[in-house]
Short mmCIF file of C-alpha atoms and ligand atoms in Angstrom, two decimals:
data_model
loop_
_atom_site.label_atom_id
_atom_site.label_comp_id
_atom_site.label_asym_id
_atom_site.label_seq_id
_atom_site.Cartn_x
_atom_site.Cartn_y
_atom_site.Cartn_z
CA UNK A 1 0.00 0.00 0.00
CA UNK A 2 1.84 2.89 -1.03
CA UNK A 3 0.67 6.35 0.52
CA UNK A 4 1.27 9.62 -0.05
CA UNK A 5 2.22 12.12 3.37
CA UNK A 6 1.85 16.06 4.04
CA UNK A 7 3.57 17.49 6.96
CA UNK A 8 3.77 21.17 7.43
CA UNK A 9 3.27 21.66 11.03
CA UNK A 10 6.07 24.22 11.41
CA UNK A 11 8.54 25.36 9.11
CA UNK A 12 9.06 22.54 6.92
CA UNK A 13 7.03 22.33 3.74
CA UNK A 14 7.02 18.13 3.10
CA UNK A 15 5.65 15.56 1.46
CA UNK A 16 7.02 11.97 1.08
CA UNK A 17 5.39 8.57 -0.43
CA UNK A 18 6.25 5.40 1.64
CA UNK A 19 4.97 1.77 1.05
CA UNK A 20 3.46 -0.05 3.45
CA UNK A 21 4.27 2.09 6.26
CA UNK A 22 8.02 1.45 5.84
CA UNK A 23 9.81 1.43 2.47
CA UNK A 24 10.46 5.30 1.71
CA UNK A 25 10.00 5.67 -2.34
CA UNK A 26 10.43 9.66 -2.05
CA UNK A 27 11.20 11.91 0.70
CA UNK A 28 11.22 15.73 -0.47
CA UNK A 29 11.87 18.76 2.31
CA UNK A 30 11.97 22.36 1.62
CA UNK A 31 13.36 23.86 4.80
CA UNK A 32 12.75 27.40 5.75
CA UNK A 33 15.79 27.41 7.79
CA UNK A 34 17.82 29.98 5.68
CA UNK A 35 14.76 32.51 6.38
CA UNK A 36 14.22 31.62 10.35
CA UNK A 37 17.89 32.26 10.46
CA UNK A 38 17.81 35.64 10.25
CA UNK A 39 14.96 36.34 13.05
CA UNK A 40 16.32 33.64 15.33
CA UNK A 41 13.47 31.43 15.31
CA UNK A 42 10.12 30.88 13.42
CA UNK A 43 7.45 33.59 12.45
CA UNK A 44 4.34 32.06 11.84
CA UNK A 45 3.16 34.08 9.09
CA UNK A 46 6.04 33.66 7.15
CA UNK A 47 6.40 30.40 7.43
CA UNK A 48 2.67 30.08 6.25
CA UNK A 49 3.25 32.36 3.33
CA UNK A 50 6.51 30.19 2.37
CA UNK A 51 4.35 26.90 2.82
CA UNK A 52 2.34 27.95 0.15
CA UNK A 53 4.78 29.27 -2.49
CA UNK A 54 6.50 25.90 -1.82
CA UNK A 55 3.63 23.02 -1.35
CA UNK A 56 2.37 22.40 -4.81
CA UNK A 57 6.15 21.71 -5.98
CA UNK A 58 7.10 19.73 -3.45
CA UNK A 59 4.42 17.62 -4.32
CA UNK A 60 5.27 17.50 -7.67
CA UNK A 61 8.85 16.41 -6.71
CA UNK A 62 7.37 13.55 -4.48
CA UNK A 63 5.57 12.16 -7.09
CA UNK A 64 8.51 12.24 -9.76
CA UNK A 65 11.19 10.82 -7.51
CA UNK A 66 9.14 7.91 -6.62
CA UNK A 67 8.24 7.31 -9.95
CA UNK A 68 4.58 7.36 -9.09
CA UNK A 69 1.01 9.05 -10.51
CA UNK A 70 -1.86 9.56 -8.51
CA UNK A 71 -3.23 6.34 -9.61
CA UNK A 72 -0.94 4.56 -8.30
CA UNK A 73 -1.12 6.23 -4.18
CA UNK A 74 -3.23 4.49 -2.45
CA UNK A 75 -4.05 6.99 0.44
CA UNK A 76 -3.39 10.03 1.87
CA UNK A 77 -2.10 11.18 5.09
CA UNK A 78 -1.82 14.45 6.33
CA UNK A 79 -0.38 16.37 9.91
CA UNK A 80 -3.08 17.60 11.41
CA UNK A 81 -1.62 18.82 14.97
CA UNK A 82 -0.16 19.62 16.87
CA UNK A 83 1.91 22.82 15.30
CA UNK A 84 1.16 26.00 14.09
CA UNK A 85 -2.25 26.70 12.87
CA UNK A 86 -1.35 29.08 10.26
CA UNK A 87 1.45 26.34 8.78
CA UNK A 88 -1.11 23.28 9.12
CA UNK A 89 -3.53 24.97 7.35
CA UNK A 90 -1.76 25.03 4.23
CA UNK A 91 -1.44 21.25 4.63
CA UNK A 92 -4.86 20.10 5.46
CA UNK A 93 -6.21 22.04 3.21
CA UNK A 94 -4.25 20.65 0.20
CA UNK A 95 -4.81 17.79 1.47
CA UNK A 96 -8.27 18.21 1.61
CA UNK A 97 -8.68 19.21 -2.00
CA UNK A 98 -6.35 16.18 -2.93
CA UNK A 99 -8.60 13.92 -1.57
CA UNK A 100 -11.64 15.30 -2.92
CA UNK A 101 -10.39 15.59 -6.58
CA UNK A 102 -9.08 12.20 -6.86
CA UNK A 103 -11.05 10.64 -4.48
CA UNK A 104 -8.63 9.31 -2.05
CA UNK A 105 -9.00 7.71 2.00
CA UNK A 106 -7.38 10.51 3.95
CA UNK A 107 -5.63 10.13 7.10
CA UNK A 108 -5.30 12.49 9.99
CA UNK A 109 -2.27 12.08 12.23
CA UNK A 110 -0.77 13.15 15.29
CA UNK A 111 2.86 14.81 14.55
CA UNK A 112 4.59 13.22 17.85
CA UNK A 113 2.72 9.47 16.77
CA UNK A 114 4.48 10.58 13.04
CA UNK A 115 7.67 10.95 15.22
CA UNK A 116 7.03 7.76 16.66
CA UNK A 117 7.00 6.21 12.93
CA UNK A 118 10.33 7.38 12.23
CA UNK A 119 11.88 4.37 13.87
CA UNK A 120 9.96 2.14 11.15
CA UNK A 121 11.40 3.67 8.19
CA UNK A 122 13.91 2.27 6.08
CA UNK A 123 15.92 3.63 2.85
CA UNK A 124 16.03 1.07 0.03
CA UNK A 125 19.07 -0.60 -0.19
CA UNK A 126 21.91 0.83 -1.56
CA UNK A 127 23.42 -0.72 -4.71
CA UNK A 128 25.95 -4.48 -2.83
CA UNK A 129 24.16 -3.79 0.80
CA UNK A 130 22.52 -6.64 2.41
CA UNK A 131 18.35 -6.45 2.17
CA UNK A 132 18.33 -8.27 5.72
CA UNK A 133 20.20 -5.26 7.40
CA UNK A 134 17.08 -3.82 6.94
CA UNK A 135 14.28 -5.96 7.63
CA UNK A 136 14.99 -5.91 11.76
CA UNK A 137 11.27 -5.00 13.17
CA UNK A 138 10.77 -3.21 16.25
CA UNK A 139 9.30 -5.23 19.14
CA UNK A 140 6.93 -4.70 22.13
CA UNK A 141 6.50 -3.27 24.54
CA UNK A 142 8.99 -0.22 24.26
CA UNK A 143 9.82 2.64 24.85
CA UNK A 144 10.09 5.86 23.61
CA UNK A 145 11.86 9.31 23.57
CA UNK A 146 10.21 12.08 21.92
CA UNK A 147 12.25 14.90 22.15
CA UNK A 148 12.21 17.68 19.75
CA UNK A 149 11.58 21.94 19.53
CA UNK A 150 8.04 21.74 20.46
CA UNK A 151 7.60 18.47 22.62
CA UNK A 152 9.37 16.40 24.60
CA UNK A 153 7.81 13.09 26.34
CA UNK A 154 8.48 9.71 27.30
CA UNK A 155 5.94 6.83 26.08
CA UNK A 156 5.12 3.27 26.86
CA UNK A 157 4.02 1.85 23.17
CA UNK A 158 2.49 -1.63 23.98
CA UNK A 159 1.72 -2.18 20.26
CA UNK A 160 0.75 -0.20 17.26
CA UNK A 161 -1.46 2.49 18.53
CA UNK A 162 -1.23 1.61 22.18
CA UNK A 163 0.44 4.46 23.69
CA UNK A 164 0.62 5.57 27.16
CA UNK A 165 2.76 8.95 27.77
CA UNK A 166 4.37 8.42 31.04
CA UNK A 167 5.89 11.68 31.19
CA UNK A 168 6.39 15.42 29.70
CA UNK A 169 8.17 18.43 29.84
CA UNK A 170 6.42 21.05 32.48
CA UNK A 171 7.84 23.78 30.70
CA UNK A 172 10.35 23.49 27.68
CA UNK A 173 11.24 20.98 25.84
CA UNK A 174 14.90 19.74 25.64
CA UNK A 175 15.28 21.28 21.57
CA UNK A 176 13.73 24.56 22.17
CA UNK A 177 16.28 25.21 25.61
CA UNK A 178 18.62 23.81 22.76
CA UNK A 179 17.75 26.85 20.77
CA UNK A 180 17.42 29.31 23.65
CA UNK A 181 20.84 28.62 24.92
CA UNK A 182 22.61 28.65 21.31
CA UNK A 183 20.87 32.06 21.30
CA UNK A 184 22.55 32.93 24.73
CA UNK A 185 25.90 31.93 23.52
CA UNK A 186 25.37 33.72 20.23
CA UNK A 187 24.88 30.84 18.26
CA UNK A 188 23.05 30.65 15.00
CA UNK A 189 19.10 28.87 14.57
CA UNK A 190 18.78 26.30 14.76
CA UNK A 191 20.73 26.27 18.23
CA UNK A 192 20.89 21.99 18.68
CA UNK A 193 23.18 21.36 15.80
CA UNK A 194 25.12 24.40 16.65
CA UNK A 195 25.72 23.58 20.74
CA UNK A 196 26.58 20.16 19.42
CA UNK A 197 29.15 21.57 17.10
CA UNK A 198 30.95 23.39 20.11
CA UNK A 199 30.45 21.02 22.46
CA UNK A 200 33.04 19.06 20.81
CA UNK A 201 35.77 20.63 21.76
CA UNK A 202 34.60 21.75 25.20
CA UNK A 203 35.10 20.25 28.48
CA UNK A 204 31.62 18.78 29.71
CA UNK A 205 32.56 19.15 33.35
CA UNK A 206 33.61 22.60 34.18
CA UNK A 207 30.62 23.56 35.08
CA UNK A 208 28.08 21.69 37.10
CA UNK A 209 24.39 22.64 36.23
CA UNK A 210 21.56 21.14 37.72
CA UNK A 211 19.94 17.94 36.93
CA UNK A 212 16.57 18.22 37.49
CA UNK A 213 14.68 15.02 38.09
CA UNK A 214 11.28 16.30 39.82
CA UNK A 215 9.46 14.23 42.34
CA UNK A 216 10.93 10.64 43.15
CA UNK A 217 8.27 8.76 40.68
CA UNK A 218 7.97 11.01 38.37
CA UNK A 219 8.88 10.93 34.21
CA UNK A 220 8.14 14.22 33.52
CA UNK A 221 11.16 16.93 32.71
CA UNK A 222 11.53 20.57 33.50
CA UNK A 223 14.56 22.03 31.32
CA UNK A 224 13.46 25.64 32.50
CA UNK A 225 15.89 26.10 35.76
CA UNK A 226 18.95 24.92 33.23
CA UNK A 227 18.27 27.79 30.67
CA UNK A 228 18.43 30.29 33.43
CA UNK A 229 21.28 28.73 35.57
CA UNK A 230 23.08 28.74 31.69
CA UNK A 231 22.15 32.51 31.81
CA UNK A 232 23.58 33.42 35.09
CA UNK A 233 27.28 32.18 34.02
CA UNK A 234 26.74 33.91 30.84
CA UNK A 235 26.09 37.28 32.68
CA UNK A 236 29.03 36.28 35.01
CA UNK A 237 31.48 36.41 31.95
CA UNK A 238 29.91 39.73 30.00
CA UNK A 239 32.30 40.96 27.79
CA UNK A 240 34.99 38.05 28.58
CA UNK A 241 33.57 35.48 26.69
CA UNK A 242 36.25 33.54 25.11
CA UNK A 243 35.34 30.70 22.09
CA UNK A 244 36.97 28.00 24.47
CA UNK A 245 34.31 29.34 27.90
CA UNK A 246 31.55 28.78 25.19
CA UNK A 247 32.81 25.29 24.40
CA UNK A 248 33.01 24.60 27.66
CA UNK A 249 29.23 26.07 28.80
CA UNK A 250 27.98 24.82 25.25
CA UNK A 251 29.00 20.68 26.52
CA UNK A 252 28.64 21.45 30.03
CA UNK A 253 24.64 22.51 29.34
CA UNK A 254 24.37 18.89 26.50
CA UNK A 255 25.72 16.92 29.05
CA UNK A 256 23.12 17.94 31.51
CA UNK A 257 20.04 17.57 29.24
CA UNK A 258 21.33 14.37 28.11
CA UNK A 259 22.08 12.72 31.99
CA UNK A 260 18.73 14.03 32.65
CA UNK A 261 16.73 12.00 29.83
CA UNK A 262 19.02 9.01 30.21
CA UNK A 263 18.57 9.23 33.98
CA UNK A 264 14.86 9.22 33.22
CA UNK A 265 14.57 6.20 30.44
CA UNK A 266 16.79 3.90 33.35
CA UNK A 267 14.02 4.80 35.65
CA UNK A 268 11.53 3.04 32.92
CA UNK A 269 13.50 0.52 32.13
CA UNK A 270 13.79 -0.11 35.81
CA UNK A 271 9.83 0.28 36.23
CA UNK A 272 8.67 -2.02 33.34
CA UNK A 273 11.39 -4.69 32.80
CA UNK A 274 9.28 -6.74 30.11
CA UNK A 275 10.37 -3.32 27.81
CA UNK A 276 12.35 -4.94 24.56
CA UNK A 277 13.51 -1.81 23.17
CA UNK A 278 14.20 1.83 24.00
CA UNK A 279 13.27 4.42 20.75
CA UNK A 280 14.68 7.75 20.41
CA UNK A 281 12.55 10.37 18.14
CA UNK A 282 12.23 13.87 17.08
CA UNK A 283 14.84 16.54 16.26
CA UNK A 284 16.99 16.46 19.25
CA UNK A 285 17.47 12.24 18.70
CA UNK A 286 19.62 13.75 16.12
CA UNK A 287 22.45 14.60 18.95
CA UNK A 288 25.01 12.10 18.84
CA UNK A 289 26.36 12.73 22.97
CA UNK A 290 22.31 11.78 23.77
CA UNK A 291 22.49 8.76 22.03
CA UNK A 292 26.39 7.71 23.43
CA UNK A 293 24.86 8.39 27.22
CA UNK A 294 21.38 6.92 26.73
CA UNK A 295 23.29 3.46 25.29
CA UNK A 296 25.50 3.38 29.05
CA UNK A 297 22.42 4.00 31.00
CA UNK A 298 20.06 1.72 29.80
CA UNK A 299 20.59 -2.05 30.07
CA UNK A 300 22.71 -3.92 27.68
CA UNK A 301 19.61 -6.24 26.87
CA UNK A 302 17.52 -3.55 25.38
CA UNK A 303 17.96 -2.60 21.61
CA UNK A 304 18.63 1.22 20.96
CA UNK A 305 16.60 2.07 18.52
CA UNK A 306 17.06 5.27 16.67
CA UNK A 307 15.70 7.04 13.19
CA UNK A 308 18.32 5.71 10.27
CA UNK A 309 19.34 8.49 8.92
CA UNK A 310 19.03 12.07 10.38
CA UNK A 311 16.73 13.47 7.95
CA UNK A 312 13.93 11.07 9.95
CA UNK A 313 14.84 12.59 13.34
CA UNK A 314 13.73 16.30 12.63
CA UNK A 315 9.90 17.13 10.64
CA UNK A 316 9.10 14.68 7.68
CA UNK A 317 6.31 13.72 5.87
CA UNK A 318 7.57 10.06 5.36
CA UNK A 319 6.97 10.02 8.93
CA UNK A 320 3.51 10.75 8.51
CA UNK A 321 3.16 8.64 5.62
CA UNK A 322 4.32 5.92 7.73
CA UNK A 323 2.08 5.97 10.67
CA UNK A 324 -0.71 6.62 8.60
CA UNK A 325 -0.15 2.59 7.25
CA UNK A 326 -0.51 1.42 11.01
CA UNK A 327 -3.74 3.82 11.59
CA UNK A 328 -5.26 2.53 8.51
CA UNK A 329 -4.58 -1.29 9.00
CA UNK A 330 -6.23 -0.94 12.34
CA UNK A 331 -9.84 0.15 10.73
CA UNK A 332 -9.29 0.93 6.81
CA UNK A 333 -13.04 1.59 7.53
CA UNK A 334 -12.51 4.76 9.45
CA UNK A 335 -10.83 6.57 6.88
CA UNK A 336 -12.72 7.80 3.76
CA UNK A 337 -12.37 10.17 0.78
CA UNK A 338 -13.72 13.94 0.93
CA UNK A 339 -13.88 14.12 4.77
CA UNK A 340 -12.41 17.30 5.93
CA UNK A 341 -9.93 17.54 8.54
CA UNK A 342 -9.34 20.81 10.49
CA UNK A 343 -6.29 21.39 12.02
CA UNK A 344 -6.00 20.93 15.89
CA UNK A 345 -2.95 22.28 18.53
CA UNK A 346 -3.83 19.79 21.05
CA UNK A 347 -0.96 17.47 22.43
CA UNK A 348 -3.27 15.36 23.25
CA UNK A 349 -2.46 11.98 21.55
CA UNK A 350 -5.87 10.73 19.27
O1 LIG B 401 11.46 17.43 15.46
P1 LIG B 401 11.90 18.78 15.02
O2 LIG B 401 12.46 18.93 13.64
O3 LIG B 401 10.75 19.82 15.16
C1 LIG B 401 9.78 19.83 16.15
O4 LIG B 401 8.81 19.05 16.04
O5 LIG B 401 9.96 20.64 17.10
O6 LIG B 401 12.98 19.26 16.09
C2 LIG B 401 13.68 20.47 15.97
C3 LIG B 401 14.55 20.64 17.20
C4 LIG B 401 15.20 22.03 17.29
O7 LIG B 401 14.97 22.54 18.57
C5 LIG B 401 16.69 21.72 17.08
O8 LIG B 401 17.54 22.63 17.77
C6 LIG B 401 16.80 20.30 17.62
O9 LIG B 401 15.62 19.67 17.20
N1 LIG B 401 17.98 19.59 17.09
C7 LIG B 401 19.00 19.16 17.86
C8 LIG B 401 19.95 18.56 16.99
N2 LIG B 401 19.45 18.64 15.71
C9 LIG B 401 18.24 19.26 15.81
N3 LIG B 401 19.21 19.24 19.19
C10 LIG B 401 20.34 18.73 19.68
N4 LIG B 401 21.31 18.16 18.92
C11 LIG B 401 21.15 18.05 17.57
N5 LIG B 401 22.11 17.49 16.85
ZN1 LIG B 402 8.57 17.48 15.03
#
């Protein structure tokens, strides 16, 4: 079953065709991160205006690279929350007229269940690689890290569609204190690439920032104490700051964020032994210290599971194509031509 995803819940104008919620046949992304550069961070309204100038040839590019025609897609599926309203709209509502026009089951998901997905995708082969090496399926129960700009959670997946979110942040998620503290340091947007960069060379333990793990049983995160504590050394060091003290604050602050979540999945892991494998997802998964630390923390036992190439850790539609497969296995009946979906900015998992 081969369908045909729309994600454009922020500043990412997507779409992507995937086959049978795994095999990616096209995945095409026109980032708007050359633009949000120069503010700092995402405007709404011009990310909505880009969305459209850039949705109908992104489509057009999906379909070409996969080789396919609308006769050939199967289904549609299509972000519908959370994000920002004025950037969904553009793609429920081409999605909406898609589905009208040719007549075509459309399916509404949840971006974080999209981000979920990302661990199911594979790339085709390349030309002498071995087909097995990518075959491996995740099992259940696991769990997973969500842990991007705009969310940040920790979820007990029991099967396809079974979720249970265990915990989330109270206040910021781990990419967007990412972002905040790049901007602190003078860094560019977006700021988790950028810290990561630095962090290299700096030394992870000069200065001790707190980890903040909240009451004794719980799985929620609070990042918002660590973006001010960063603060308070960078006011300390006002018109000193040296490359080598940003290093040094830059790993210092990753190391922090990363003991915290690893801290947190043991606690899980610890809590529901029967767990097979531990998932990392969203843009922040991307960080190569989080998934070094998360691997010593968590039991030897338990697969590591994280996106296969980068480009599935931060906002994708094959993501969305992909979790649309397991929605509509579950109840094909559910999901019909012409219905209209209306974007929502609920976390709330549906
Ligand atoms: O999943 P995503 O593309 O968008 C949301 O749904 O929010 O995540 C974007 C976030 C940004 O905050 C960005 O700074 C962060 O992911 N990010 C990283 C890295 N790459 C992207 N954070 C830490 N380390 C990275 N290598
Ligand atoms: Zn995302």
């Amino acid at each position: 079953m081969k369908i045909l995803g729309i994600e454009t819940s922020c500043d990412e104008t997507a779409c992507a065709i995937v086959e049978d919620g795994r095999k990616v046949l096209s995945n095409v992304i026109a980032s708007q991160v050359d633009i949000h550069a120069k503010t700092g961070g995402v405007v709404p309204e011009v990310a909505a205006r880009e969305h459209v100038l850039k949705m109908l040839p992104v489509l057009d590019e999906c379909l070409s690279k996969a080789d396919c025609g609308w006769d050939d897609i199967d289904a549609l599926a299509i972000t519908r929350g959370p994000g920002l309203v004025s950037s969904l709209i553009i793609g429920t509502e081409t999605a909406n007229v898609i589905s009208y026009v040719k007549n075509k089951p459309l399916i509404p998901v949840h971006h974080i269940v999209g981000h979920i997905y990302s661990n199911w995708l594979l790339d085709p082969p390349k030309d002498g690689e071995n087909p097995e090496l990518y075959s491996s399926e995740p099992q259940f129960p696991l769990v997973i890290l969500t842990v991007s700009g705009g969310h940040n959670e920790i979820i007990l997946m029991k099967d396809h569609n079974d979720f249970e979110v265990l915990g989330e942040t109270r206040d910021d998620a781990a990419g967007e204190a990412f972002d905040k503290v790049a901007r602190l340091l003078g860094l560019g947007y977006p700021g988790g690439p950028a810290i990561s960069r630095i962090a290299e060379d700096g030394d992870p333990d000069r200065f001790s920032f707190p980890i903040v793990l909240l009451e004794k049983d719980s799985f929620d995160f609070s990042f918002s104490g660590l973006k001010t504590a960063v603060l308070t050394e960078v006011k300390k060091h006002e018109g000193k700051m040296t490359e080598k003290l940003k290093s040094d604050l830059a790993a210092s602050f990753q190391m922090t964020v990363v003991k915290t979540m690893a801290i947190k999945l043991a606690r899980v892991v610890e809590k529901f032994p029967h767990v097979k494998e531990v998932h990392l997802a969203g843009g922040v998964s991307a960080n190569r210290k989080l998934r070094e630390i998360i691997r010593d923390y968590i039991p030897g036992g338990i697969y590591l599971r994280y996106p296969q190439t980068i480009i599935y850790c931060t906002d994708n539609a094959a993501m969305i194509a992909g979790a649309a497969y397991f929605l509509y296995q579950q109840d094909p009946a559910r999901f019909k031509p012409r219905t209209n979906i209306v974007p929502t900015t609920s976390f709330e998992l549906w």
